[in-house]
């Protein structure tokens, strides 16, 4: 896993015109360390951080393409695709898990009440939000518990 720091987050914010929640800034070092650890790799081996402006833009384009292909791979008519609101306009991805059958993208939902923003899981299987936490602190607590659930304390 790669590293990222607060200064890099500020560059992304300036480049893309939004502000990460304070909790993301506060936990970024711990989050990156957790994502690079052995426990995380055991539980979510196909995950990768999305922590640069070009990666965020590329993931948003990928989400738009998947969303345009419709549910269960049935393409949407062009007139619907052109009028549809795209998830990429309201979601800021920060983690992608390739998963067993299709990817999931973890993102901040800019339509949720800020400044904390909800964290959502956007599924490529059927392009939609399939899970939500009320903010990054809640998500990060769940993630820590999830990836360390099989670790046993030293006796």
mmCIF file of C-alpha atoms in Angstrom:
data_model
loop_
_atom_site.group_PDB
_atom_site.id
_atom_site.type_symbol
_atom_site.label_atom_id
_atom_site.label_comp_id
_atom_site.label_asym_id
_atom_site.label_seq_id
_atom_site.Cartn_x
_atom_site.Cartn_y
_atom_site.Cartn_z
ATOM 1 C CA UNK A 1 0.000 0.000 0.000
ATOM 2 C CA UNK A 2 1.159 3.487 -0.697
ATOM 3 C CA UNK A 3 1.406 6.375 1.684
ATOM 4 C CA UNK A 4 -0.381 9.689 1.768
ATOM 5 C CA UNK A 5 -0.213 12.631 4.126
ATOM 6 C CA UNK A 6 -2.248 15.691 5.007
ATOM 7 C CA UNK A 7 -0.435 17.900 2.504
ATOM 8 C CA UNK A 8 -1.313 15.512 -0.313
ATOM 9 C CA UNK A 9 -4.969 15.559 0.791
ATOM 10 C CA UNK A 10 -4.957 19.362 0.602
ATOM 11 C CA UNK A 11 -3.556 19.190 -2.953
ATOM 12 C CA UNK A 12 -6.364 16.797 -3.924
ATOM 13 C CA UNK A 13 -8.962 19.083 -2.347
ATOM 14 C CA UNK A 14 -7.656 22.088 -4.270
ATOM 15 C CA UNK A 15 -7.447 20.144 -7.511
ATOM 16 C CA UNK A 16 -10.960 18.700 -7.335
ATOM 17 C CA UNK A 17 -12.746 21.488 -5.473
ATOM 18 C CA UNK A 18 -14.021 19.811 -2.317
ATOM 19 C CA UNK A 19 -12.886 19.375 1.286
ATOM 20 C CA UNK A 20 -12.284 16.023 2.950
ATOM 21 C CA UNK A 21 -13.947 15.627 6.357
ATOM 22 C CA UNK A 22 -11.816 16.596 9.355
ATOM 23 C CA UNK A 23 -12.014 12.986 10.573
ATOM 24 C CA UNK A 24 -10.330 11.790 7.351
ATOM 25 C CA UNK A 25 -7.522 14.279 7.844
ATOM 26 C CA UNK A 26 -7.221 13.225 11.504
ATOM 27 C CA UNK A 27 -7.082 9.493 10.811
ATOM 28 C CA UNK A 28 -5.244 9.434 7.465
ATOM 29 C CA UNK A 29 -1.917 8.174 8.842
ATOM 30 C CA UNK A 30 -3.592 5.456 10.912
ATOM 31 C CA UNK A 31 -5.892 4.546 8.004
ATOM 32 C CA UNK A 32 -3.001 4.169 5.553
ATOM 33 C CA UNK A 33 -1.057 2.111 8.107
ATOM 34 C CA UNK A 34 -4.060 -0.168 8.703
ATOM 35 C CA UNK A 35 -4.602 -0.615 4.945
ATOM 36 C CA UNK A 36 -0.959 -1.611 4.518
ATOM 37 C CA UNK A 37 -0.985 -4.096 7.376
ATOM 38 C CA UNK A 38 -1.112 -7.884 7.301
ATOM 39 C CA UNK A 39 -4.566 -8.112 8.920
ATOM 40 C CA UNK A 40 -6.079 -5.821 6.280
ATOM 41 C CA UNK A 41 -4.404 -7.790 3.499
ATOM 42 C CA UNK A 42 -5.812 -11.049 4.893
ATOM 43 C CA UNK A 43 -9.369 -9.687 5.005
ATOM 44 C CA UNK A 44 -9.402 -7.429 1.957
ATOM 45 C CA UNK A 45 -6.478 -8.549 -0.224
ATOM 46 C CA UNK A 46 -7.758 -6.947 -3.419
ATOM 47 C CA UNK A 47 -8.277 -3.446 -1.982
ATOM 48 C CA UNK A 48 -6.272 -0.403 -2.971
ATOM 49 C CA UNK A 49 -6.290 3.182 -1.792
ATOM 50 C CA UNK A 50 -7.483 5.908 -4.140
ATOM 51 C CA UNK A 51 -5.499 8.870 -2.894
ATOM 52 C CA UNK A 52 -4.546 11.092 -5.797
ATOM 53 C CA UNK A 53 -6.581 13.399 -8.008
ATOM 54 C CA UNK A 54 -5.908 11.339 -11.186
ATOM 55 C CA UNK A 55 -6.971 8.116 -9.399
ATOM 56 C CA UNK A 56 -10.168 9.747 -8.129
ATOM 57 C CA UNK A 57 -11.001 11.045 -11.596
ATOM 58 C CA UNK A 58 -10.286 7.629 -13.158
ATOM 59 C CA UNK A 59 -12.486 5.853 -10.602
ATOM 60 C CA UNK A 60 -15.311 8.327 -11.207
ATOM 61 C CA UNK A 61 -15.065 7.696 -14.968
ATOM 62 C CA UNK A 62 -15.147 3.942 -14.323
ATOM 63 C CA UNK A 63 -18.219 4.352 -12.099
ATOM 64 C CA UNK A 64 -19.957 6.433 -14.788
ATOM 65 C CA UNK A 65 -19.225 3.794 -17.424
ATOM 66 C CA UNK A 66 -20.596 1.022 -15.210
ATOM 67 C CA UNK A 67 -23.645 3.075 -14.286
ATOM 68 C CA UNK A 68 -24.354 3.726 -17.977
ATOM 69 C CA UNK A 69 -24.375 0.006 -18.718
ATOM 70 C CA UNK A 70 -27.470 -0.459 -16.546
ATOM 71 C CA UNK A 71 -28.441 -3.132 -14.059
ATOM 72 C CA UNK A 72 -27.324 -6.679 -14.796
ATOM 73 C CA UNK A 73 -25.398 -5.454 -17.823
ATOM 74 C CA UNK A 74 -28.482 -4.348 -19.775
ATOM 75 C CA UNK A 75 -27.457 -1.080 -21.438
ATOM 76 C CA UNK A 76 -29.567 1.973 -20.721
ATOM 77 C CA UNK A 77 -30.980 3.937 -23.652
ATOM 78 C CA UNK A 78 -28.721 6.841 -24.670
ATOM 79 C CA UNK A 79 -31.374 9.456 -23.813
ATOM 80 C CA UNK A 80 -31.524 8.157 -20.225
ATOM 81 C CA UNK A 81 -27.738 7.980 -19.885
ATOM 82 C CA UNK A 82 -27.390 11.579 -21.072
ATOM 83 C CA UNK A 83 -29.999 12.876 -18.589
ATOM 84 C CA UNK A 84 -29.076 10.694 -15.629
ATOM 85 C CA UNK A 85 -27.310 12.086 -12.630
ATOM 86 C CA UNK A 86 -24.012 10.280 -12.331
ATOM 87 C CA UNK A 87 -22.756 8.952 -9.022
ATOM 88 C CA UNK A 88 -19.378 10.450 -9.802
ATOM 89 C CA UNK A 89 -20.811 13.925 -9.318
ATOM 90 C CA UNK A 90 -21.652 13.229 -5.697
ATOM 91 C CA UNK A 91 -19.162 10.566 -4.587
ATOM 92 C CA UNK A 92 -15.464 11.013 -3.796
ATOM 93 C CA UNK A 93 -13.804 7.576 -3.812
ATOM 94 C CA UNK A 94 -10.940 6.726 -1.451
ATOM 95 C CA UNK A 95 -10.773 2.900 -1.509
ATOM 96 C CA UNK A 96 -11.594 0.257 -4.125
ATOM 97 C CA UNK A 97 -11.955 -3.442 -3.407
ATOM 98 C CA UNK A 98 -11.867 -5.611 -6.509
ATOM 99 C CA UNK A 99 -13.824 -8.274 -4.622
ATOM 100 C CA UNK A 100 -14.595 -11.810 -5.670
ATOM 101 C CA UNK A 101 -17.088 -11.109 -8.429
ATOM 102 C CA UNK A 102 -17.207 -7.341 -8.897
ATOM 103 C CA UNK A 103 -15.594 -4.248 -7.399
ATOM 104 C CA UNK A 104 -16.910 -2.079 -4.575
ATOM 105 C CA UNK A 105 -15.863 1.526 -4.149
ATOM 106 C CA UNK A 106 -15.774 3.216 -0.751
ATOM 107 C CA UNK A 107 -16.484 6.920 -1.076
ATOM 108 C CA UNK A 108 -17.579 10.087 0.662
ATOM 109 C CA UNK A 109 -21.137 11.066 -0.270
ATOM 110 C CA UNK A 110 -21.129 14.804 -0.909
ATOM 111 C CA UNK A 111 -24.930 14.860 -0.863
ATOM 112 C CA UNK A 112 -25.020 13.767 2.770
ATOM 113 C CA UNK A 113 -24.974 16.404 5.459
ATOM 114 C CA UNK A 114 -21.491 17.843 5.710
ATOM 115 C CA UNK A 115 -18.999 18.659 6.816
ATOM 116 C CA UNK A 116 -18.508 15.036 7.909
ATOM 117 C CA UNK A 117 -20.072 13.341 4.871
ATOM 118 C CA UNK A 118 -21.352 9.793 5.003
ATOM 119 C CA UNK A 119 -19.093 6.991 3.824
ATOM 120 C CA UNK A 120 -20.827 4.720 1.332
ATOM 121 C CA UNK A 121 -20.074 1.521 -0.535
ATOM 122 C CA UNK A 122 -20.935 1.810 -4.225
ATOM 123 C CA UNK A 123 -21.272 -1.582 -5.872
ATOM 124 C CA UNK A 124 -20.326 -2.350 -9.453
ATOM 125 C CA UNK A 125 -22.532 -5.489 -9.387
ATOM 126 C CA UNK A 126 -25.666 -3.355 -9.570
ATOM 127 C CA UNK A 127 -24.498 0.234 -9.747
ATOM 128 C CA UNK A 128 -25.836 1.650 -6.521
ATOM 129 C CA UNK A 129 -25.003 2.416 -2.912
ATOM 130 C CA UNK A 130 -25.250 -0.795 -0.897
ATOM 131 C CA UNK A 131 -23.999 0.290 2.531
ATOM 132 C CA UNK A 132 -23.505 3.507 4.481
ATOM 133 C CA UNK A 133 -21.855 4.803 7.661
ATOM 134 C CA UNK A 134 -22.642 8.203 9.154
ATOM 135 C CA UNK A 135 -19.063 9.408 8.708
ATOM 136 C CA UNK A 136 -15.440 8.408 8.354
ATOM 137 C CA UNK A 137 -14.916 7.897 12.105
ATOM 138 C CA UNK A 138 -17.736 5.313 12.189
ATOM 139 C CA UNK A 139 -16.480 3.619 9.045
ATOM 140 C CA UNK A 140 -12.915 3.516 10.340
ATOM 141 C CA UNK A 141 -14.026 2.015 13.665
ATOM 142 C CA UNK A 142 -15.940 -0.697 11.768
ATOM 143 C CA UNK A 143 -12.955 -1.338 9.488
ATOM 144 C CA UNK A 144 -10.516 -1.694 12.396
ATOM 145 C CA UNK A 145 -12.864 -4.134 14.139
ATOM 146 C CA UNK A 146 -13.448 -6.067 10.913
ATOM 147 C CA UNK A 147 -9.812 -6.560 9.987
ATOM 148 C CA UNK A 148 -8.595 -7.298 13.498
ATOM 149 C CA UNK A 149 -11.471 -9.618 14.452
ATOM 150 C CA UNK A 150 -9.342 -12.760 14.105
ATOM 151 C CA UNK A 151 -6.307 -11.433 15.967
ATOM 152 C CA UNK A 152 -5.845 -12.899 19.407
ATOM 153 C CA UNK A 153 -4.326 -10.844 22.206
ATOM 154 C CA UNK A 154 -1.017 -12.056 23.598
ATOM 155 C CA UNK A 155 -1.521 -14.332 26.591
#
